[in-house]
Coordinates of C-alpha atoms and ligand atoms in Angstrom, one line a residue:
X1 CA 103.5 140.1 82.0
X2 CA 105.2 136.7 81.5
X3 CA 103.3 133.8 79.9
X4 CA 104.8 130.9 81.6
X5 CA 104.9 127.6 79.7
X6 CA 106.3 125.9 82.8
X7 CA 103.8 126.6 85.6
X8 CA 106.4 125.5 88.2
X9 CA 108.1 128.9 87.6
X10 CA 105.1 130.9 88.7
X11 CA 105.8 130.6 92.5
X12 CA 109.4 131.7 91.8
X13 CA 108.1 134.8 89.9
X14 CA 105.8 135.6 92.8
X15 CA 108.7 135.4 95.2
X16 CA 110.9 137.7 93.0
X17 CA 108.2 140.3 92.7
X18 CA 107.8 140.3 96.5
X19 CA 111.5 140.7 97.0
X20 CA 111.9 137.2 98.6
X21 CA 115.2 135.5 97.9
X22 CA 115.2 132.2 96.1
X23 CA 116.1 128.9 97.7
X24 CA 118.2 125.9 96.7
X25 CA 115.1 124.2 95.5
X26 CA 114.1 127.2 93.4
X27 CA 117.5 127.0 91.8
X28 CA 117.1 123.4 90.9
X29 CA 113.6 124.1 89.5
X30 CA 115.0 126.8 87.3
X31 CA 117.8 124.5 86.0
X32 CA 115.3 121.7 85.5
X33 CA 113.0 123.9 83.4
X34 CA 112.9 124.1 79.6
X35 CA 111.0 127.4 79.7
X36 CA 114.2 129.4 79.0
X37 CA 112.4 132.5 77.7
X38 CA 110.4 132.9 80.9
X39 CA 113.6 132.4 83.0
X40 CA 115.2 135.1 80.8
X41 CA 112.3 137.4 81.2
X42 CA 112.3 137.1 85.0
X43 CA 116.1 137.8 85.0
X44 CA 115.7 140.8 82.6
X45 CA 113.0 142.2 84.9
X46 CA 115.3 142.0 87.9
X47 CA 118.2 143.4 85.9
X48 CA 116.0 146.5 85.0
X49 CA 114.9 146.9 88.6
X50 CA 118.5 147.1 89.6
X51 CA 120.2 149.2 86.9
X52 CA 117.5 150.3 84.4
X53 CA 118.7 150.2 80.8
X54 CA 122.4 150.6 81.6
X55 CA 125.0 148.1 80.4
X56 CA 128.5 148.7 81.6
X57 CA 131.9 148.1 80.1
X58 CA 135.4 149.3 81.0
X59 CA 138.5 150.1 78.8
X60 CA 140.8 147.5 80.3
X61 CA 143.9 145.4 79.6
X62 CA 144.5 141.9 80.7
X63 CA 148.1 141.1 81.8
X64 CA 149.3 137.6 82.6
X65 CA 152.9 138.2 83.9
X66 CA 153.8 134.5 83.5
X67 CA 152.4 131.2 82.5
X68 CA 154.8 129.3 84.7
X69 CA 152.9 127.6 87.5
X70 CA 153.8 125.3 90.4
X71 CA 150.4 123.6 90.1
X72 CA 149.0 121.5 87.3
X73 CA 145.2 121.8 87.4
X74 CA 143.6 119.4 85.1
X75 CA 141.4 121.8 83.3
X76 CA 144.1 124.5 82.8
X77 CA 145.4 124.9 79.3
X78 CA 147.4 128.0 80.2
X79 CA 150.1 126.9 82.7
X80 CA 153.4 125.3 81.8
X81 CA 156.5 124.3 83.7
X82 CA 159.6 126.4 83.8
X83 CA 161.5 124.2 81.4
X84 CA 158.7 124.3 78.7
X85 CA 159.7 126.1 75.5
X86 CA 156.4 127.9 75.8
X87 CA 157.2 129.3 79.3
X88 CA 157.4 133.1 79.5
X89 CA 158.0 135.7 82.2
X90 CA 157.4 139.4 82.0
X91 CA 159.5 142.0 83.6
X92 CA 157.8 145.0 85.2
X93 CA 159.1 147.1 82.2
X94 CA 157.4 144.7 79.8
X95 CA 154.2 145.0 81.8
X96 CA 154.4 148.8 81.7
X97 CA 155.0 148.7 78.0
X98 CA 151.6 147.1 77.5
X99 CA 149.7 149.9 79.2
X100 CA 148.6 153.3 77.9
X101 CA 146.8 156.4 79.1
X102 CA 143.5 155.4 77.6
X103 CA 143.1 152.5 80.0
X104 CA 141.0 152.7 83.1
X105 CA 141.7 149.2 84.5
X106 CA 144.4 146.6 84.3
X107 CA 143.4 143.0 85.2
X108 CA 146.4 141.0 86.3
X109 CA 146.4 137.2 87.0
X110 CA 148.9 134.5 86.1
X111 CA 150.6 131.3 87.1
X112 CA 152.1 130.7 90.6
X113 CA 155.7 131.3 89.8
X114 CA 158.2 129.2 91.9
X115 CA 161.0 131.8 92.1
X116 CA 159.7 135.3 92.1
X117 CA 160.1 137.4 95.2
X118 CA 157.4 139.3 97.0
X119 CA 159.0 142.6 96.0
X120 CA 158.3 141.8 92.4
X121 CA 154.5 141.7 93.0
X122 CA 154.4 144.8 95.2
X123 CA 156.7 146.6 92.8
X124 CA 154.6 145.7 89.8
X125 CA 151.5 147.4 91.4
X126 CA 153.5 150.4 92.6
X127 CA 155.1 151.0 89.2
X128 CA 151.8 150.8 87.4
X129 CA 150.3 153.4 89.7
X130 CA 153.4 155.6 89.4
X131 CA 153.4 155.6 85.6
X132 CA 149.7 155.4 85.1
X133 CA 147.9 157.0 88.1
X134 CA 144.5 156.9 86.3
X135 CA 144.6 153.1 85.8
X136 CA 143.0 151.0 88.6
X137 CA 144.7 147.8 89.4
X138 CA 142.5 144.6 89.7
X139 CA 145.0 141.9 90.5
X140 CA 145.7 138.4 91.9
X141 CA 143.0 135.8 92.5
X142 CA 142.4 134.3 95.9
X143 CA 144.6 131.4 94.8
X144 CA 147.5 133.7 94.2
X145 CA 146.9 135.5 97.4
X146 CA 147.0 132.2 99.3
X147 CA 150.2 131.2 97.4
X148 CA 151.9 134.5 98.4
X149 CA 150.8 134.1 102.0
X150 CA 152.4 130.6 102.2
X151 CA 155.4 131.3 100.1
X152 CA 156.4 134.6 101.8
X153 CA 155.2 133.6 105.3
X154 CA 152.9 136.6 105.7
X155 CA 149.3 136.6 106.9
X156 CA 146.5 137.1 104.3
X157 CA 145.8 140.5 106.0
X158 CA 149.5 141.6 105.6
X159 CA 149.6 140.5 102.0
X160 CA 146.4 142.4 101.1
X161 CA 147.4 145.5 103.1
X162 CA 150.8 145.7 101.4
X163 CA 149.2 145.3 98.0
X164 CA 146.5 147.9 98.9
X165 CA 149.2 150.3 100.0
X166 CA 151.0 149.8 96.7
X167 CA 147.8 150.7 94.8
X168 CA 145.7 147.6 94.4
X169 CA 142.0 148.4 94.2
X170 CA 140.1 145.2 93.8
X171 CA 140.6 141.4 93.5
X172 CA 139.4 139.5 90.5
X173 CA 136.9 136.7 91.0
X174 CA 138.8 133.7 89.6
X175 CA 140.2 130.7 91.4
X176 CA 137.1 129.5 93.0
X177 CA 136.1 127.6 89.9
X178 CA 133.1 125.8 91.5
X179 CA 132.5 125.4 95.2
X180 CA 132.5 121.6 95.3
X181 CA 134.9 119.4 97.2
X182 CA 134.1 116.6 94.8
X183 CA 135.1 118.6 91.7
X184 CA 138.1 120.2 93.4
X185 CA 139.5 116.7 94.2
X186 CA 138.9 115.6 90.6
X187 CA 140.1 118.6 88.7
X188 CA 142.3 120.8 90.8
X189 CA 143.2 119.0 94.0
X190 CA 146.2 121.2 94.8
X191 CA 144.3 124.4 94.6
X192 CA 142.4 126.1 97.5
X193 CA 138.8 125.1 98.1
X194 CA 135.7 127.0 98.7
X195 CA 136.4 127.7 102.4
X196 CA 139.7 129.3 101.8
X197 CA 138.5 131.3 98.8
X198 CA 135.6 132.7 100.7
X199 CA 137.8 133.5 103.7
X200 CA 140.3 135.4 101.6
X201 CA 137.5 137.5 99.9
X202 CA 136.0 138.1 103.3
X203 CA 139.3 139.5 104.7
X204 CA 139.7 141.6 101.6
X205 CA 136.2 143.1 102.0
X206 CA 137.0 143.8 105.7
X207 CA 140.1 145.8 104.6
X208 CA 138.1 147.8 102.1
X209 CA 139.2 145.9 99.0
X210 CA 136.2 145.1 96.9
X211 CA 136.2 142.0 94.7
X212 CA 134.4 140.0 92.0
X213 CA 133.3 136.4 92.0
X214 CA 133.2 133.9 89.2
X215 CA 131.9 130.4 88.6
X216 CA 133.5 128.0 86.1
X217 CA 130.7 125.8 84.7
X218 CA 130.2 123.4 81.9
X219 CA 132.8 120.7 82.9
X220 CA 132.0 117.9 85.4
X221 CA 129.9 119.8 87.9
X222 CA 126.2 119.2 88.6
X223 CA 123.4 121.7 88.6
X224 CA 123.2 121.2 92.4
X225 CA 126.8 122.2 92.7
X226 CA 126.2 125.3 90.6
X227 CA 123.2 126.4 92.8
X228 CA 125.2 125.8 96.0
X229 CA 128.0 127.9 94.6
X230 CA 125.7 130.8 94.0
X231 CA 124.1 130.5 97.5
X232 CA 127.5 130.6 99.2
X233 CA 128.4 133.8 97.3
X234 CA 125.0 135.3 98.3
X235 CA 125.6 134.5 101.9
X236 CA 129.0 136.1 102.0
X237 CA 127.6 139.2 100.2
X238 CA 125.0 139.5 102.9
X239 CA 127.8 139.6 105.5
X240 CA 130.3 141.9 103.7
X241 CA 128.6 143.6 100.8
X242 CA 132.0 143.6 99.2
X243 CA 131.3 141.9 95.8
X244 CA 131.0 144.2 92.8
X245 CA 130.0 141.7 90.2
X246 CA 129.5 138.0 89.4
X247 CA 130.9 136.4 86.3
X248 CA 129.7 133.0 85.1
X249 CA 132.6 131.6 83.1
X250 CA 131.8 129.0 80.4
X251 CA 134.4 126.2 80.5
X252 CA 136.7 126.2 77.4
X253 CA 137.8 122.6 76.9
X254 CA 140.7 123.3 74.5
X255 CA 143.4 120.6 75.0
X256 CA 142.6 120.1 78.6
X257 CA 141.7 116.4 78.0
X258 CA 138.6 116.8 80.1
X259 CA 136.0 114.9 78.1
X260 CA 132.6 116.5 77.7
X261 CA 129.4 115.4 76.0
X262 CA 129.7 118.5 73.8
X263 CA 133.0 120.3 73.6
X264 CA 131.6 123.7 74.4
X265 CA 128.7 124.7 76.7
X266 CA 125.5 125.2 74.7
X267 CA 124.1 128.7 74.2
X268 CA 121.0 127.6 76.1
X269 CA 123.1 126.6 79.1
X270 CA 125.1 129.8 79.0
X271 CA 122.0 132.0 78.9
X272 CA 120.2 129.9 81.5
X273 CA 123.2 130.1 83.8
X274 CA 123.5 133.9 83.4
X275 CA 119.7 134.3 84.1
X276 CA 119.7 132.0 87.1
X277 CA 122.7 133.8 88.5
X278 CA 120.9 137.1 88.2
X279 CA 117.8 135.6 90.0
X280 CA 119.6 133.9 92.8
X281 CA 122.2 136.6 93.5
X282 CA 119.7 139.2 94.3
X283 CA 122.2 141.1 96.4
X284 CA 124.7 141.5 93.6
X285 CA 124.3 144.6 91.6
X286 CA 126.1 143.4 88.4
X287 CA 126.1 140.2 86.4
X288 CA 128.7 140.0 83.7
X289 CA 128.5 138.4 80.3
X290 CA 132.2 137.7 79.6
X291 CA 132.2 138.0 75.9
X292 CA 135.7 136.5 75.5
X293 CA 134.3 133.1 76.4
X294 CA 130.7 133.5 75.3
X295 CA 131.3 135.1 71.9
X296 CA 130.1 138.5 71.0
X297 CA 126.8 137.3 69.6
X298 CA 125.8 135.4 72.7
X299 CA 127.0 138.1 75.0
X300 CA 124.6 140.5 73.1
X301 CA 121.6 138.2 73.8
X302 CA 122.7 137.8 77.4
X303 CA 122.0 141.5 77.9
X304 CA 118.3 140.6 77.8
X305 CA 118.8 137.6 80.1
X306 CA 120.0 139.3 83.2
X307 CA 123.6 140.5 82.3
X308 CA 124.3 144.2 82.6
X309 CA 128.1 144.2 82.0
X310 CA 130.2 143.1 79.1
X311 CA 133.5 143.4 81.0
X312 CA 135.6 145.4 78.6
X313 CA 138.1 145.7 75.8
X314 CA 140.3 143.1 77.5
X315 CA 143.3 143.8 75.4
X316 CA 145.8 140.9 75.5
X317 CA 143.7 138.2 77.0
X318 CA 145.6 134.9 76.8
X319 CA 144.1 132.3 79.0
X320 CA 140.8 131.9 77.2
X321 CA 142.5 132.0 73.8
X322 CA 145.0 129.4 74.6
X323 CA 142.0 127.2 75.4
X324 CA 140.4 127.9 72.1
X325 CA 138.0 130.8 72.5
X326 CA 137.0 132.0 69.1
X327 CA 136.5 135.7 69.8
X328 CA 139.1 138.2 68.5
X329 CA 141.9 139.2 70.9
X330 CA 140.8 142.8 71.1
X331 CA 137.2 143.8 70.6
X332 CA 137.2 147.5 69.8
X333 CA 135.4 149.8 72.1
X334 CA 133.1 150.8 69.3
X335 CA 132.0 147.3 68.8
X336 CA 131.1 146.9 72.4
X337 CA 129.1 150.1 72.1
X338 CA 127.3 148.8 69.0
X339 CA 126.5 145.5 70.7
X340 CA 124.9 147.3 73.6
X341 CA 123.0 149.8 71.5
X342 CA 121.7 147.0 69.3
X343 CA 120.3 145.4 72.5
X344 CA 118.4 148.6 73.1
X345 CA 120.4 149.4 76.2
X346 CA 122.6 152.3 77.2
X347 CA 126.3 151.7 76.8
X348 CA 128.0 153.0 79.9
X349 CA 131.8 153.3 80.2
X350 CA 132.7 152.7 83.8
X351 CA 135.6 152.6 86.2
X352 CA 136.6 149.7 88.4
X353 CA 133.9 150.5 91.0
X354 CA 131.1 150.8 88.3
X355 CA 131.0 154.5 88.6
X356 CA 129.8 155.7 85.2
X357 CA 132.2 157.8 83.1
X358 CA 130.5 158.2 79.8
X359 CA 127.2 157.3 78.1
X360 CA 127.2 156.3 74.4
X361 CA 123.6 156.7 73.5
X362 CA 121.3 159.5 72.4
X363 CA 118.0 160.7 74.0
X364 CA 118.7 159.8 77.6
X365 CA 116.4 160.7 80.5
X366 CA 118.2 160.7 83.9
X367 CA 116.4 159.2 86.9
X368 CA 117.6 159.3 90.5
X369 CA 117.5 155.7 91.7
X370 CA 115.3 156.4 94.8
X371 CA 111.7 155.6 95.6
X372 CA 110.9 159.3 95.7
X373 CA 111.1 159.5 91.9
X374 CA 108.4 156.8 91.6
X375 CA 105.5 159.3 91.4
X376 CA 107.0 160.6 88.2
X377 CA 108.2 157.4 86.6
X378 CA 105.6 154.8 87.6
X379 CA 103.2 156.0 84.8
X380 CA 105.6 157.8 82.6
X381 CA 106.1 156.8 79.0
X382 CA 108.9 158.7 77.3
X383 CA 108.7 157.4 73.8
X384 CA 112.1 157.1 72.1
X385 CA 114.0 157.9 75.2
X386 CA 116.1 155.5 77.3
X387 CA 116.1 155.8 81.1
X388 CA 119.5 156.0 82.9
X389 CA 119.1 155.4 86.6
X390 CA 121.8 156.3 89.2
X391 CA 122.3 157.9 92.6
X392 CA 122.2 161.8 92.4
X393 CA 125.9 162.4 92.5
X394 CA 126.7 159.9 89.6
X395 CA 123.8 161.3 87.6
X396 CA 125.0 164.8 88.3
X397 CA 128.4 164.0 87.0
X398 CA 127.0 162.7 83.7
X399 CA 124.6 165.6 83.5
X400 CA 127.4 168.1 83.8
X401 CA 129.3 166.3 81.1
X402 CA 126.3 166.8 78.8
X403 CA 125.2 163.1 78.5
X404 CA 121.7 163.6 79.9
X405 CA 119.1 165.3 77.7
X406 CA 116.4 165.5 80.4
X407 CA 115.7 164.3 83.8
X408 CA 115.4 164.8 87.5
X409 CA 118.8 166.2 88.6
X410 CA 120.2 167.1 92.0
X411 CA 119.8 170.9 92.6
X412 CA 123.5 171.8 92.9
X413 CA 124.3 169.9 89.7
X414 CA 121.6 171.8 87.9
X415 CA 122.9 175.1 89.3
X416 CA 126.3 174.3 87.7
X417 CA 124.7 174.0 84.3
X418 CA 121.9 176.5 84.5
X419 CA 122.8 178.2 81.3
X420 CA 122.6 175.0 79.2
X421 CA 119.4 173.6 80.8
X422 CA 115.9 174.8 81.3
X423 CA 113.9 174.3 84.5
X424 CA 110.6 172.5 84.3
X425 CA 107.8 172.9 86.8
X426 CA 108.6 169.8 88.8
X427 CA 111.1 168.5 91.4
X428 CA 111.6 166.8 94.7
X429 CA 110.9 169.1 97.6
X430 CA 111.0 168.6 101.4
X431 CA 108.5 170.9 103.2
X432 CA 109.0 171.1 106.9
X433 CA 110.9 167.8 106.8
X434 CA 111.9 165.2 104.2
X435 CA 112.7 162.0 106.1
X436 CA 115.3 160.8 103.6
X437 CA 118.1 163.3 104.2
X438 CA 119.3 162.6 107.7
X439 CA 122.4 163.5 109.7
X440 CA 123.0 160.9 112.4
X441 CA 125.3 162.1 115.2
X442 CA 126.8 160.7 118.4
X443 CA 126.6 164.2 120.0
X444 CA 124.0 167.0 119.8
X445 CA 124.3 169.2 116.8
X446 CA 125.7 172.1 118.8
X447 CA 128.7 170.0 119.8
X448 CA 129.7 168.9 116.3
X449 CA 132.4 171.6 115.8
X450 CA 135.8 170.1 114.8
X451 CA 134.3 166.7 114.3
X452 CA 134.6 164.3 111.4
X453 CA 131.5 163.4 109.4
X454 CA 131.1 160.6 107.0
X455 CA 129.2 161.8 103.9
X456 CA 127.3 159.4 101.7
X457 CA 129.1 159.0 98.3
X458 CA 125.7 159.4 96.6
X459 CA 124.9 163.0 97.6
X460 CA 125.5 166.2 95.7
X461 CA 123.0 168.7 97.1
X462 CA 122.4 167.3 100.6
X463 CA 126.1 167.6 101.4
X464 CA 126.1 171.2 100.4
X465 CA 123.0 171.8 102.4
X466 CA 124.6 170.2 105.5
X467 CA 127.7 172.4 104.9
X468 CA 125.5 175.5 104.7
X469 CA 123.8 174.7 108.0
X470 CA 126.8 173.6 110.0
X471 CA 129.5 175.9 108.6
X472 CA 127.7 179.1 107.5
X473 CA 124.8 179.1 110.1
X474 CA 126.6 177.4 113.0
X475 CA 130.1 178.6 112.1
X476 CA 131.6 175.1 112.6
X477 CA 134.9 173.9 111.3
X478 CA 134.5 170.3 110.2
X479 CA 136.2 167.4 108.3
X480 CA 134.3 165.2 105.9
X481 CA 135.0 161.8 104.4
X482 CA 133.1 160.4 101.5
X483 CA 131.9 156.8 102.4
X484 CA 129.7 154.2 100.9
X485 CA 126.9 154.4 103.5
X486 CA 124.8 151.3 103.2
X487 CA 122.1 150.0 105.5
X488 CA 123.3 146.5 104.5
X489 CA 126.9 146.9 105.8
X490 CA 128.1 150.0 107.5
X491 CA 130.9 150.4 109.9
X492 CA 130.8 154.0 110.9
X493 CA 131.7 153.7 114.5
X494 CA 134.9 155.7 114.1
X495 CA 133.0 158.7 112.8
X496 CA 131.3 161.4 115.0
X497 CA 128.3 161.6 112.6
X498 CA 127.2 160.5 109.2
X499 CA 125.0 161.9 106.5
X500 CA 122.7 159.4 104.7
X501 CA 120.3 160.1 101.9
X502 CA 117.7 158.5 99.7
X503 CA 116.6 154.9 100.0
X504 CA 119.4 154.0 102.4
X505 CA 118.2 156.8 104.8
X506 CA 114.7 155.3 104.6
X507 CA 116.1 151.9 105.5
X508 CA 117.5 153.4 108.7
X509 CA 114.0 154.8 109.6
X510 CA 112.9 151.8 111.6
X511 CA 116.3 150.6 112.6
X512 CA 118.2 153.6 114.0
X513 CA 122.0 153.1 114.3
X514 CA 122.5 152.6 118.0
X515 CA 125.6 154.7 118.6
X516 CA 124.2 157.7 116.8
X517 CA 121.5 158.8 119.3
X518 CA 120.9 162.2 117.6
X519 CA 119.3 162.6 114.2
X520 CA 118.6 165.7 112.2
X521 CA 116.4 166.0 109.2
X522 CA 118.1 168.6 107.0
X523 CA 115.0 169.9 105.3
X524 CA 113.6 170.6 108.8
X525 CA 116.8 172.5 109.8
X526 CA 116.5 174.5 106.6
X527 CA 112.9 175.3 107.3
X528 CA 113.8 176.4 110.8
X529 CA 116.5 178.7 109.3
X530 CA 114.8 180.1 106.2
X531 CA 111.0 179.3 106.7
X532 CA 111.0 177.8 103.3
X533 CA 110.8 174.3 101.7
X534 CA 114.0 172.9 100.4
X535 CA 114.3 171.8 96.8
X536 CA 116.6 168.7 96.6
X537 CA 116.2 167.9 92.8
X538 CA 114.6 169.5 89.8
X539 CA 113.3 168.4 86.4
X540 CA 115.3 169.9 83.7
X541 CA 115.8 169.6 79.9
X542 CA 118.5 170.7 77.5
X543 CA 118.1 174.2 76.1
X544 CA 117.9 172.7 72.6
X545 CA 114.4 171.5 73.3
X546 CA 111.7 173.8 72.0
X547 CA 109.1 175.6 74.1
X548 CA 106.4 173.2 72.9
X549 CA 108.6 170.1 73.6
X550 CA 109.1 171.4 77.2
X551 CA 105.4 171.9 77.6
X552 CA 104.8 168.4 76.3
X553 CA 107.1 167.0 79.0
X554 CA 105.5 169.2 81.7
X555 CA 102.2 167.7 80.7
X556 CA 103.5 164.2 80.8
X557 CA 104.8 164.7 84.3
X558 CA 101.6 166.3 85.5
X559 CA 99.6 163.4 84.2
X560 CA 102.0 161.0 85.7
X561 CA 101.7 162.6 89.1
X562 CA 98.0 162.8 89.0
X563 CA 97.7 159.2 88.1
X564 CA 100.0 158.2 90.9
X565 CA 98.3 160.1 93.6
X566 CA 94.8 159.6 92.4
X567 CA 93.3 157.1 94.9
X568 CA 95.3 154.6 96.9
X569 CA 99.0 154.7 96.3
X570 CA 100.1 151.3 95.1
X571 CA 103.7 150.3 95.8
X572 CA 105.1 147.0 94.4
X573 CA 106.0 144.5 97.1
X574 CA 109.5 144.3 95.6
X575 CA 110.1 148.0 96.7
X576 CA 108.6 147.4 100.1
X577 CA 110.8 144.4 100.8
X578 CA 113.9 146.3 99.6
X579 CA 113.2 149.3 101.8
X580 CA 112.0 147.3 104.8
X581 CA 109.0 149.6 105.2
X582 CA 105.3 149.0 105.0
X583 CA 103.2 150.3 102.2
X584 CA 101.6 152.8 104.6
X585 CA 105.0 154.1 105.6
X586 CA 106.1 154.6 102.0
X587 CA 102.8 156.3 101.1
X588 CA 103.2 158.7 104.1
X589 CA 106.7 159.4 103.0
X590 CA 105.7 160.2 99.4
X591 CA 102.7 162.1 100.4
X592 CA 104.8 164.3 102.6
X593 CA 106.9 165.5 99.7
X594 CA 106.1 168.2 97.2
X595 CA 106.7 167.5 93.5
X596 CA 105.7 170.9 91.9
X597 CA 108.0 173.9 91.8
X598 CA 106.0 177.0 92.9
X599 CA 106.8 180.5 94.2
X600 CA 108.3 179.4 97.5
X601 CA 110.4 176.8 95.9
X602 CA 111.9 179.3 93.4
X603 CA 112.5 181.7 96.3
X604 CA 114.3 178.8 98.2
X605 CA 116.4 177.9 95.1
X606 CA 117.5 181.6 94.7
X607 CA 118.5 181.8 98.4
X608 CA 120.4 178.5 98.2
X609 CA 122.1 179.6 94.9
X610 CA 123.8 182.4 96.8
X611 CA 124.7 180.2 99.7
X612 CA 126.2 177.6 97.3
X613 CA 128.3 180.3 95.6
X614 CA 129.6 181.3 99.0
X615 CA 130.5 177.7 99.8
X616 CA 132.3 177.2 96.5
X617 CA 134.4 180.3 97.2
X618 CA 135.7 178.8 100.4
X619 CA 138.6 176.6 99.4
X620 CA 138.8 175.3 103.0
X621 CA 135.6 173.3 102.5
X622 CA 136.9 171.5 99.5
X623 CA 140.2 170.8 101.3
X624 CA 138.3 169.3 104.2
X625 CA 136.4 166.8 102.1
X626 CA 138.4 163.6 101.6
X627 CA 137.1 161.6 98.6
X628 CA 137.7 158.0 99.5
X629 CA 136.6 154.9 97.6
Ligands
SF4_1 S1 144.5 127.1 87.0 FE1 145.9 128.6 87.9 S2 146.8 127.5 89.6 FE2 145.9 125.9 88.2 S3 147.6 125.4 86.9 FE3 146.4 127.0 85.8 S4 147.5 128.9 86.4 FE4 148.2 127.3 87.8

């Protein structure tokens, strides 16, 4: 419940709750409002809808190989000319000497060097991957990519493909500054404009290179230009779904000579910009509070204003410091963890693709991020526990590592840890069908032998169930490739079939993929094989919980289910719009599932346990699955 002091914000709140995207006018209304707390609360609501209580960070290192730049952007306090006494150039060996095995990501950007050869850049990425295979390389802004393309007379595609081949994972989001021709002419007229920046990121996305996006604000731009910037990013994200995160960057005036009313942006403006970014960029999963520029204190507040990422340890950052940022050069990982815990969030150490690696909080309940867990969670109040929401496979990974105390976990992940966890009386069960675990195929199932199947990167159990049916029952020999299968942007035409699960599978329900004429509900195939329901996920708790604590949780779950199914099922409009289904269709879907584990369910789990053991014994199956991200 938000008590709006500015009533103009109420229609915006209604749109957000209905899953309707905000317009340019809404953006201007938000920037024109003094009701900062209400804007923050709306952003925090959307943040929690997207990622629950998680706040991400990465153990990373910033490298700027040179500060020599052929350009002289007015606002840049970092670049110098070759003859400057402050000029520096790093060799690849010097770059390698700054890395270590603890790092998960290296972030490389720098000046546009007049003399370096193309081999230097490709060699840099290659050598990093050779010496530190675990480190993911995020390198070269669109401005640098454009510079390489012109200097080395190669197309953008060729530049990006060669870098990808060398080991580049993602592009950083810088270089765009603000998408305004007026500002570009005034502050960085030699640099690429919005059109070229967007074009380069679009090409990167088409080549499977994800990227980030930034917006430099707090200099000479107007609120209209900020909102336009956000809308352009949202449009490209609709087309490509290739952006991982958005980072609003507060301008650091330093010695740039750009005269401001106040030297630094105000805390209010920073928080408002983070919140408005969260609200307008409804198709971005992550909004970053870049603590280097914001200060640690403000970044902490931003975690309740729509931001769900603190970037990382950022060892060795120079650009912001040369411009006068006041935060320490290297914020210890522990400090980041404390900031996040103090904001009552879950610190999540991640990799470059936002896959969670470790959680740094106690008392965590795991929740699969699909609508089918709503009957449990809509009315559930787990006092003193924080909820961590993720797709089944990510959640399963953290569960197996021991970070999850209780929760609804994919069946095969539970089977891996049966000795440490106790089964409760609840789960997600498909009876004669499930509707949200579907194999789409170009050919009838009987003809799938020797084919290649794309497998959703979110599945644990459904993949094993598919293997059981196709390999053990049908006797097929198949190849699998893990893919991000998204309703929003999916190019699966080169596969013979694909397996989609959860909310994405539901989004396909009324919009079947044209080329894939045949679709198979895996719960239905299991039922036809074993005459039993199939248990996809189970509620489980750590063995350390006492009998009475387990009973208490069982009771909470039972009450929650009863409340949910008692009378008419009420689904928030936000979910309906997200899933592209009517409330009747979602109610039918949820009513069709079973949530209690009874005799048949236990029998089915026992049969599947044996099958799963058989599958694990077969090395071939593992060899045939290519993990690609
Ligand atoms: S902003 Fe980038 S391109 Fe412009 S002068 Fe600085 S380093 Fe060079």
